[in-house]
Tab-separated table of C-alpha atoms and ligand atoms in Angstrom:
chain	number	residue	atom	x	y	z
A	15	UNK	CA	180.994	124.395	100.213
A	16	UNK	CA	178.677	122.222	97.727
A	17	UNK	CA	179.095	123.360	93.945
A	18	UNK	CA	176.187	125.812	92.972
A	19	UNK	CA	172.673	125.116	90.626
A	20	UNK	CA	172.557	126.577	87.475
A	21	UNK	CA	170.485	126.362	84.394
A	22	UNK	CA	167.133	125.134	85.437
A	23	UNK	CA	166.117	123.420	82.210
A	24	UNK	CA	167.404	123.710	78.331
A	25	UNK	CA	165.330	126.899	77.369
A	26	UNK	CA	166.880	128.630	80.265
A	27	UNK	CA	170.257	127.599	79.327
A	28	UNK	CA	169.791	128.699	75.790
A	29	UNK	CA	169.121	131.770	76.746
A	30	UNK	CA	171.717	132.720	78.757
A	31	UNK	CA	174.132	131.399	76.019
A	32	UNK	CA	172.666	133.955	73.910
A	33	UNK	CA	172.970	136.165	76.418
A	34	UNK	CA	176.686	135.676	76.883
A	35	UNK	CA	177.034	136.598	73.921
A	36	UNK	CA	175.474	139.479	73.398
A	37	UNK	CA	176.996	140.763	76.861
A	38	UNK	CA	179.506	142.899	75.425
A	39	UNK	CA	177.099	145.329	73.784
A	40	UNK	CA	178.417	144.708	70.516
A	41	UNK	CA	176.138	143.927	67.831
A	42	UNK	CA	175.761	140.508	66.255
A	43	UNK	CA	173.822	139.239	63.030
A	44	UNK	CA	171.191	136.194	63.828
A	45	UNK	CA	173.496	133.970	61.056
A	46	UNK	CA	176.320	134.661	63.716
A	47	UNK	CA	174.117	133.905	66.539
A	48	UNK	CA	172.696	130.596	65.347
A	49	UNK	CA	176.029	129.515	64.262
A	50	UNK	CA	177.905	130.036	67.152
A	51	UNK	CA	174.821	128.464	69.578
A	52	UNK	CA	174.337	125.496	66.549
A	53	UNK	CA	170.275	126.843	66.443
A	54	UNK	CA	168.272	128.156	63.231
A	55	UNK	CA	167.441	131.742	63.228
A	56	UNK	CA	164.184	130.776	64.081
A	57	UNK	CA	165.186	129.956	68.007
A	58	UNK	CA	167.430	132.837	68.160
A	59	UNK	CA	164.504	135.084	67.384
A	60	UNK	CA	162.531	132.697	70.076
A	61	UNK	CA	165.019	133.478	72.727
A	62	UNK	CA	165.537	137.251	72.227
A	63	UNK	CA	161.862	137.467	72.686
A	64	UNK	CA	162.005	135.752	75.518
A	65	UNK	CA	164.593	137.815	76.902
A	66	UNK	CA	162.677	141.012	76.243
A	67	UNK	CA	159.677	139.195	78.206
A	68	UNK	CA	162.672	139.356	80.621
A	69	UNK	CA	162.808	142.964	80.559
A	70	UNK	CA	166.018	143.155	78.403
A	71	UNK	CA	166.718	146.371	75.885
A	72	UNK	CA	167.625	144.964	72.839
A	73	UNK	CA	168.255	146.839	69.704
A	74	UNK	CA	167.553	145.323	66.402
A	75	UNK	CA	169.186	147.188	63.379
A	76	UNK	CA	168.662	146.296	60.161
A	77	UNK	CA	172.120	144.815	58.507
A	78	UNK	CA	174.054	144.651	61.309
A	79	UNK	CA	171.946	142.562	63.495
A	80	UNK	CA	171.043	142.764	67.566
A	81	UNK	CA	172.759	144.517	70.451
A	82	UNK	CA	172.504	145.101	74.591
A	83	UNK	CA	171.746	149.002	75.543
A	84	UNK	CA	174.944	148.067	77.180
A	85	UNK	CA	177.410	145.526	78.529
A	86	UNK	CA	176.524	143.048	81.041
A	87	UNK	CA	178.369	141.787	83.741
A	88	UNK	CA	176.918	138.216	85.011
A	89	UNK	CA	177.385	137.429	88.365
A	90	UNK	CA	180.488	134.486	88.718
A	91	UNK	CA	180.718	132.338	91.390
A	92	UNK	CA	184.475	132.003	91.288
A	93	UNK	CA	184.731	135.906	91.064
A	94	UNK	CA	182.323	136.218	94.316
A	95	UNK	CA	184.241	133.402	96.603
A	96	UNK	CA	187.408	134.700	95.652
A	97	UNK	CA	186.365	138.520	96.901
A	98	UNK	CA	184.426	137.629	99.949
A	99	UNK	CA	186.460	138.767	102.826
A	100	UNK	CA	188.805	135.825	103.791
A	101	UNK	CA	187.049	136.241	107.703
A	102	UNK	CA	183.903	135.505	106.146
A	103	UNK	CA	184.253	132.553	103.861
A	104	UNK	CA	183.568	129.959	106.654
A	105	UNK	CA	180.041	131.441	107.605
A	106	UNK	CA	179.206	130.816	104.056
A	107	UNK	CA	177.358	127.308	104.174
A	108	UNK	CA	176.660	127.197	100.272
A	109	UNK	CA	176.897	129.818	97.587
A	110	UNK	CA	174.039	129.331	94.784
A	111	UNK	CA	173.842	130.982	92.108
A	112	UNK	CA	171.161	130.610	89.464
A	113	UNK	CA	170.728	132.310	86.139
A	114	UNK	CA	166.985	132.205	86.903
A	115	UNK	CA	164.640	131.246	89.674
A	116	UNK	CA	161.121	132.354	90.500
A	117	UNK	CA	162.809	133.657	94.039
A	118	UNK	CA	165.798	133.863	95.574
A	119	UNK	CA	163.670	133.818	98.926
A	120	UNK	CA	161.176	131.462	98.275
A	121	UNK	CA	164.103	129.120	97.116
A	122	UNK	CA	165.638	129.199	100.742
A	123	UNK	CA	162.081	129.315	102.211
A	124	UNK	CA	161.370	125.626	100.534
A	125	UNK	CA	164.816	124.656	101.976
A	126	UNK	CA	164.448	126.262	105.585
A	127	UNK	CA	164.607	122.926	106.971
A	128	UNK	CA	167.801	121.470	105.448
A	129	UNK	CA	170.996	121.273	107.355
A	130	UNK	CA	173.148	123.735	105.190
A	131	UNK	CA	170.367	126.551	105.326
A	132	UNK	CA	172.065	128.531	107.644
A	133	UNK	CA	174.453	130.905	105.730
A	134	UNK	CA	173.366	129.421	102.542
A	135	UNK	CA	173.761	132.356	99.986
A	136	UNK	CA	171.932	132.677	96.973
A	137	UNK	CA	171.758	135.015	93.630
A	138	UNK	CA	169.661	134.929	90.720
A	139	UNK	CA	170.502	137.253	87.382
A	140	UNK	CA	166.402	136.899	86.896
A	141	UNK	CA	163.716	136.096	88.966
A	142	UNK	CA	159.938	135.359	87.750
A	143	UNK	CA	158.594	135.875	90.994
A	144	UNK	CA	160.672	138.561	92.718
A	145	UNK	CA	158.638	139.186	95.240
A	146	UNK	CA	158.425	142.896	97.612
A	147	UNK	CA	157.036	143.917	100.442
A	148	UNK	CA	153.485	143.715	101.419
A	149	UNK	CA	152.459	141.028	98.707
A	150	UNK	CA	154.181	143.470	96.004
A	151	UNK	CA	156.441	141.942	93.190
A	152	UNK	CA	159.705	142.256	92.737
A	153	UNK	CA	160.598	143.307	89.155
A	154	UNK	CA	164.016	143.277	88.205
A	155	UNK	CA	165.150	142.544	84.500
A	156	UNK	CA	167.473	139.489	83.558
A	157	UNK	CA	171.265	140.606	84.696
A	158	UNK	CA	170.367	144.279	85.692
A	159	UNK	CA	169.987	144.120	89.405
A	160	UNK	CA	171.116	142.514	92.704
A	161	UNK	CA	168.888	139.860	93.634
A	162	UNK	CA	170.190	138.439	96.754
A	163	UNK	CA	168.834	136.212	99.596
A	164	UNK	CA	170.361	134.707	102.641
A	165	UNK	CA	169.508	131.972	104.877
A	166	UNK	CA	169.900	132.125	108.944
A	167	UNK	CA	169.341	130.522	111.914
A	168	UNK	CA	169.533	132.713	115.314
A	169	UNK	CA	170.094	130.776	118.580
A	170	UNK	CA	169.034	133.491	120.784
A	171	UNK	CA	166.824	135.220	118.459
A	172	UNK	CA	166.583	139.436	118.496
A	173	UNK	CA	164.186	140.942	120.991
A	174	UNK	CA	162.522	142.241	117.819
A	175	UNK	CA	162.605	141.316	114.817
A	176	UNK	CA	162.300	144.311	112.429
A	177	UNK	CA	166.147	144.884	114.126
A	178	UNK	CA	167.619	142.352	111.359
A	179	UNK	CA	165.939	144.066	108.858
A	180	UNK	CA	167.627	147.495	109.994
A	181	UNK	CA	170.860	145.702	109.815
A	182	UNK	CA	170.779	144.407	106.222
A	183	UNK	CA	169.918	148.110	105.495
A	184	UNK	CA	172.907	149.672	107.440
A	185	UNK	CA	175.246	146.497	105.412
A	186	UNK	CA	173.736	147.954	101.927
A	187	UNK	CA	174.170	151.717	102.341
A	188	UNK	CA	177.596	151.191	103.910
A	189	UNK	CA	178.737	148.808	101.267
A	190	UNK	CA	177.312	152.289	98.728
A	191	UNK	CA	179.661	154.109	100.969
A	192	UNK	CA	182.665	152.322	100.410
A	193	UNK	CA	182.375	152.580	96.979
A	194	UNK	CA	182.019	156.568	97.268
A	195	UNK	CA	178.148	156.367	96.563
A	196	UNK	CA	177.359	158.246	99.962
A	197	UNK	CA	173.685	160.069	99.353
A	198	UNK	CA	171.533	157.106	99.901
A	199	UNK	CA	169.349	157.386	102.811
A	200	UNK	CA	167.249	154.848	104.142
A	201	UNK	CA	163.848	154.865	104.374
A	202	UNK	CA	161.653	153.561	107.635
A	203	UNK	CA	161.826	150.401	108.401
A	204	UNK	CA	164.322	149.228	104.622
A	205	UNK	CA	164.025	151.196	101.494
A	206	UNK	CA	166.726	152.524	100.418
A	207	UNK	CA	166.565	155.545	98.931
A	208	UNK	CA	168.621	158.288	96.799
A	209	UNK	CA	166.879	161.413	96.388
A	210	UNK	CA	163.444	159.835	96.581
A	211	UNK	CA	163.669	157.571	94.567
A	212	UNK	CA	164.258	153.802	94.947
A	213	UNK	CA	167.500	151.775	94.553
A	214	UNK	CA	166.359	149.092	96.554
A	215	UNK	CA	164.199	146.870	99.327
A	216	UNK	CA	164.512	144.493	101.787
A	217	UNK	CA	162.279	141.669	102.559
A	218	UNK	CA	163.359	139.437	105.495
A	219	UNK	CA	160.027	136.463	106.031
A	220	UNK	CA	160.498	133.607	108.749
A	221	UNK	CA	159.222	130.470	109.911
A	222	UNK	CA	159.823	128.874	113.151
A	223	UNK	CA	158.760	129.872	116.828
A	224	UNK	CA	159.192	133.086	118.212
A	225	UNK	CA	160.985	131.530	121.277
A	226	UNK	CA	163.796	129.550	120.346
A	227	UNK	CA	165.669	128.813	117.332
A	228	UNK	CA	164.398	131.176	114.346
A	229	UNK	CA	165.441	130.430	111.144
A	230	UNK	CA	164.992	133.762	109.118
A	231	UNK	CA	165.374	134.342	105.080
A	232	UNK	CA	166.549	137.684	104.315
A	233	UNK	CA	166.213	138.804	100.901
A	234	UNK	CA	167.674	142.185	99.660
A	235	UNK	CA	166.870	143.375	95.966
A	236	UNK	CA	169.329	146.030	94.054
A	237	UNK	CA	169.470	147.983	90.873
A	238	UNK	CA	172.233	147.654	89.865
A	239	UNK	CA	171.693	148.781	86.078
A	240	UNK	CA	168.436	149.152	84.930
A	241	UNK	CA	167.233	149.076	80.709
A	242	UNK	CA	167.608	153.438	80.514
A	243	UNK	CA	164.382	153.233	79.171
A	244	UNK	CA	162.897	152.096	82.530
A	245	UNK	CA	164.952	153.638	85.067
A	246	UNK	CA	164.451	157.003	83.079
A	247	UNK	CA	160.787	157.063	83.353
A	248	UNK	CA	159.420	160.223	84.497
A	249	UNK	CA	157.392	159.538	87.666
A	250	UNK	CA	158.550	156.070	88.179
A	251	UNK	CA	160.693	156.994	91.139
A	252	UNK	CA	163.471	154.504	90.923
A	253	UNK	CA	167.038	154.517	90.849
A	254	UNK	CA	170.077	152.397	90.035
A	255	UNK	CA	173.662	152.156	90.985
A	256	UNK	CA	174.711	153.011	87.362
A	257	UNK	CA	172.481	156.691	87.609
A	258	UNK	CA	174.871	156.904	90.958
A	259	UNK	CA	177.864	155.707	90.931
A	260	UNK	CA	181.226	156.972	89.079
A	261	UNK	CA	183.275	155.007	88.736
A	262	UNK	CA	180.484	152.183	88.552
A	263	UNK	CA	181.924	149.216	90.779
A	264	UNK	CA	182.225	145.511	88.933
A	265	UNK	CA	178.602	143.575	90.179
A	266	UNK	CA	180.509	140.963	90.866
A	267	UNK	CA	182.957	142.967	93.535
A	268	UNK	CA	179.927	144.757	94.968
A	269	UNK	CA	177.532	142.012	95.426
A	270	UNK	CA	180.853	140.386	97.360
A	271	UNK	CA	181.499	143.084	99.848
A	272	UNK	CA	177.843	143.118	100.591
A	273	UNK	CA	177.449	139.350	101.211
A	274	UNK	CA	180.736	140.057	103.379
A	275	UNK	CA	179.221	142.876	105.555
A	276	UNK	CA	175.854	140.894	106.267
A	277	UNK	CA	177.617	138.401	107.096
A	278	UNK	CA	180.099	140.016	109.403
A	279	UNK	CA	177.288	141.978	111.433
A	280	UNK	CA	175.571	138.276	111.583
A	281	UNK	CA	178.621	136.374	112.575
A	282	UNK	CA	179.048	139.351	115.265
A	283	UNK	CA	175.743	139.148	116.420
A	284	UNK	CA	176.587	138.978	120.048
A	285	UNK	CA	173.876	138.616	122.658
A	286	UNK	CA	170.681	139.765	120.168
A	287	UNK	CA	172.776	142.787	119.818
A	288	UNK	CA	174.468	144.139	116.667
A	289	UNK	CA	177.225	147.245	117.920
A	290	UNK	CA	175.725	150.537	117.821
A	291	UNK	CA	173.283	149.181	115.374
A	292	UNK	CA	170.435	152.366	115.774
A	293	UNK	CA	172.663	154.918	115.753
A	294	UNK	CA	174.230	153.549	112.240
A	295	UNK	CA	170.583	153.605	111.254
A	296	UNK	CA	169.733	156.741	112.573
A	297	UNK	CA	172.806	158.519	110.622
A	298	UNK	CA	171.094	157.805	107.147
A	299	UNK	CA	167.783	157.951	107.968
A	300	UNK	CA	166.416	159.840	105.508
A	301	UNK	CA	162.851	160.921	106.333
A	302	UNK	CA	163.191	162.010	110.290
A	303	UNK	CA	161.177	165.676	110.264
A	304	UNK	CA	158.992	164.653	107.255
A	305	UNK	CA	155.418	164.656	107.240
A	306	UNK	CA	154.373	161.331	106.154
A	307	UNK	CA	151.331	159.414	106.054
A	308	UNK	CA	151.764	155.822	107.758
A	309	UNK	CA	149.304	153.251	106.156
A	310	UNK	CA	148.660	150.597	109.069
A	311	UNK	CA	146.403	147.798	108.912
A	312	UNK	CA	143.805	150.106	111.216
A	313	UNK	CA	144.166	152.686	108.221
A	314	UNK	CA	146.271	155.981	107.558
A	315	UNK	CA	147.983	158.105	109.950
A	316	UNK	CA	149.401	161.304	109.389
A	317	UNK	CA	152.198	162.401	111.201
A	318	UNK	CA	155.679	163.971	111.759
A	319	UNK	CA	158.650	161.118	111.083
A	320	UNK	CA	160.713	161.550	115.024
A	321	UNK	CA	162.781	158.789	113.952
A	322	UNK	CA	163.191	155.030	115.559
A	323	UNK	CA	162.994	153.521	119.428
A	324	UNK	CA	165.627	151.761	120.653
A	325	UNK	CA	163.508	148.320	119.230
A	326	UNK	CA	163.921	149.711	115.562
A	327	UNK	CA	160.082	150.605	116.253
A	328	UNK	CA	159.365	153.816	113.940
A	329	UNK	CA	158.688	156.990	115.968
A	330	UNK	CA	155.312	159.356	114.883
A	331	UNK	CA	154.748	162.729	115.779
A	332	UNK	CA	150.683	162.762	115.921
A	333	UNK	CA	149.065	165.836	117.247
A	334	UNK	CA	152.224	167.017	119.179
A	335	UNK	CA	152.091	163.098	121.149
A	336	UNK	CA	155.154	160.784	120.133
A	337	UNK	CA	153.713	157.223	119.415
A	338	UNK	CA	155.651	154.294	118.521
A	339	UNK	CA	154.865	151.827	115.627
A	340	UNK	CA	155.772	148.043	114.324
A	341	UNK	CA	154.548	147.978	110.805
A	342	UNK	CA	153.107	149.500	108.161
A	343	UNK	CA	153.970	151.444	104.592
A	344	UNK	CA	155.666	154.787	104.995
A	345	UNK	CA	154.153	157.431	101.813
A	346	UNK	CA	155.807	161.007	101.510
A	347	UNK	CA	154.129	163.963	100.282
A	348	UNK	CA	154.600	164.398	96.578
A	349	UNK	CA	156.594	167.411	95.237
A	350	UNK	CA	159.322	167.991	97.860
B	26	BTN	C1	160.675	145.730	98.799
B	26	BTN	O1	159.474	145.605	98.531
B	26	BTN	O2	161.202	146.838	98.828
B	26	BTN	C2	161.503	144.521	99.098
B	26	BTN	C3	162.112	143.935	97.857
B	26	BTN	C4	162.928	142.690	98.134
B	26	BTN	C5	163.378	142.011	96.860
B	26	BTN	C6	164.350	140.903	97.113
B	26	BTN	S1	165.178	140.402	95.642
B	26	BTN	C7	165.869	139.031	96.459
B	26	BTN	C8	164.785	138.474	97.359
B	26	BTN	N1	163.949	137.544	96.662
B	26	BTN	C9	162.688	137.958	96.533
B	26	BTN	O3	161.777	137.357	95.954
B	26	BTN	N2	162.570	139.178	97.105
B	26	BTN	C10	163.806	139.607	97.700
């Protein structure tokens, strides 16, 4: 395995050393700050705004200095080899990890064509341009969430596609499970849900024929632990493992075991079949008997959620006919 990127340029590194030090939630004065990074006060007050651009919570208090809402656990490469399950390792091309980049999947995407793409790994603690589903962005702040992509060729590529994206959403919620976090659902065709509210997405974009060799990026974004002040907002319907979780598991371990299930549903991948992939699905589907409106490109549909074909298709109840559909943006009714 090749040793990983880090700091992109000097401004980048500065302010994760800052960072590091203010990741044990403690509070420390600017003099301390500058001393410790050899800066005035002047940059130190530079980076911390920069790291609130970053969407960072940090407390200023007069006399005593600035302080993290709470600890932070960075993401460590030796701490993520080390727990990756020992059958795995080998699939792992190249482990990257990046304090910031402006995507963990456009990164791969710019590199689909290099020979240690496929199972090249990659994290980010920030990303500039996270980007969603459906030409949304991505917002996660600096250290607070699981940014995660993977690189992959297929030989014998799935009959459909929207199948791999399933899969990386049966690897996250059973990764939850094994660390006791068992309400998450998942949402037609990848959120993941608990309650109704979001904890994370999946965006899997490819390039390549359709017969033949694929090479596929598959990008999965997290929260892990969210500033309170934004995963608390009313209305804002999101989640994070912290809200969750008890006890809450070490980033590092988590984000491990999850690289290690992905890849172990990849590396079993036999015949463009994954084992009883659907009905792993279908056990945390969380939206089967809902009324939902479907937003297609040909406009909105309202029907009743009957669940998913045996292609990963989603299943619509529309005046009492069962119709079967590729794409498109799943809304629930408000309220419920
Ligand atoms: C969604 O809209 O729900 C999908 C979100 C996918 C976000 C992840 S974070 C890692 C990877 N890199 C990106 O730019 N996006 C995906």
């Amino acid at each position: 395995m090749m040793p990983h990127q880090s700091f992109n340029n000097e401004a980048v590194s500065n302010r994760h050393k800052l960072l590091e030090l203010l990741a044990d939630g403690r509070f420390h004065s600017g003099q301390e700050l500058g001393r410790t990074l050899s800066v005035s006060r002047a940059a130190i007050w530079k980076s911390l705004r920069s790291l609130a651009a970053c969407g960072l919570s940090i407390t200023s208090v007069k006399g005593r200095g600035y302080c993290l809402e709470c600890p932070m656990e960075f993401l460590s490469r030796a701490r993520l080899l080390e727990t990756l399950d020992h059958r795995v390792v080998d699939g792992v091309s190249k482990l990257t990890v990046f304090t910031e980049v402006d995507s963990t999947n456009q990164f791969l995407l710019d590199r689909i064509n290099q020979a240690d793409f496929h199972g090249h790994v990659v994290l980010a603690e920030y990303q500039s341009a996270g980007r969603g589903r459906h030409g949304n962005l991505w917002l996660s702040p600096y250290g607070s969430g699981i940014s995660l992509s993977l690189g992959w060729e297929f030989t014998t590529p799935p009959a459909a596609m929207g199948i791999i994206s399933l899969a990386l959403g049966v690897a996250v919620v059973e990764t939850l499970c094994e660390f006791g976090i068992n309400n998450v659902g998942l949402k037609w065709p990848n959120d993941i849900l608990h309650n109704r509210d979001k904890l994370g997405g999946i965006l899997v974009e490819m390039r390549g024929e359709l017969a033949g060799p694929s090479r596929l990026v598959m990008g999965i974004g997290i929260n892990y632990s969210l500033p309170r002040k934004q995963a608390l907002v009313p209305g804002r319907k999101v989640t994070d493992i912290a809200a969750i979780a008890d006890p809450l598991p070490s980033r590092n371990v988590f984000t491990a075991r999850l690289v290690s299930r992905i890849m172990e549903m990849l590396m079993t991948f036999d015949n463009s079949r994954i084992p009883n992939l659907l009905e792993r699905w279908r056990q945390h589907d969380c939206i089967k008997g809902e009324t939902v409106t479907l937003e297609t490109a040909g406009g909105p549909i309202m029907g009743e959620v009957a669940g998913i074909d045996e292609s990963g298709s989603l299943l619509l109840r529309v005046n009492d006919q069962v119709k079967s559909y590729t794409s498109g943006e799943i809304s629930l009714r408000l309220g419920r």
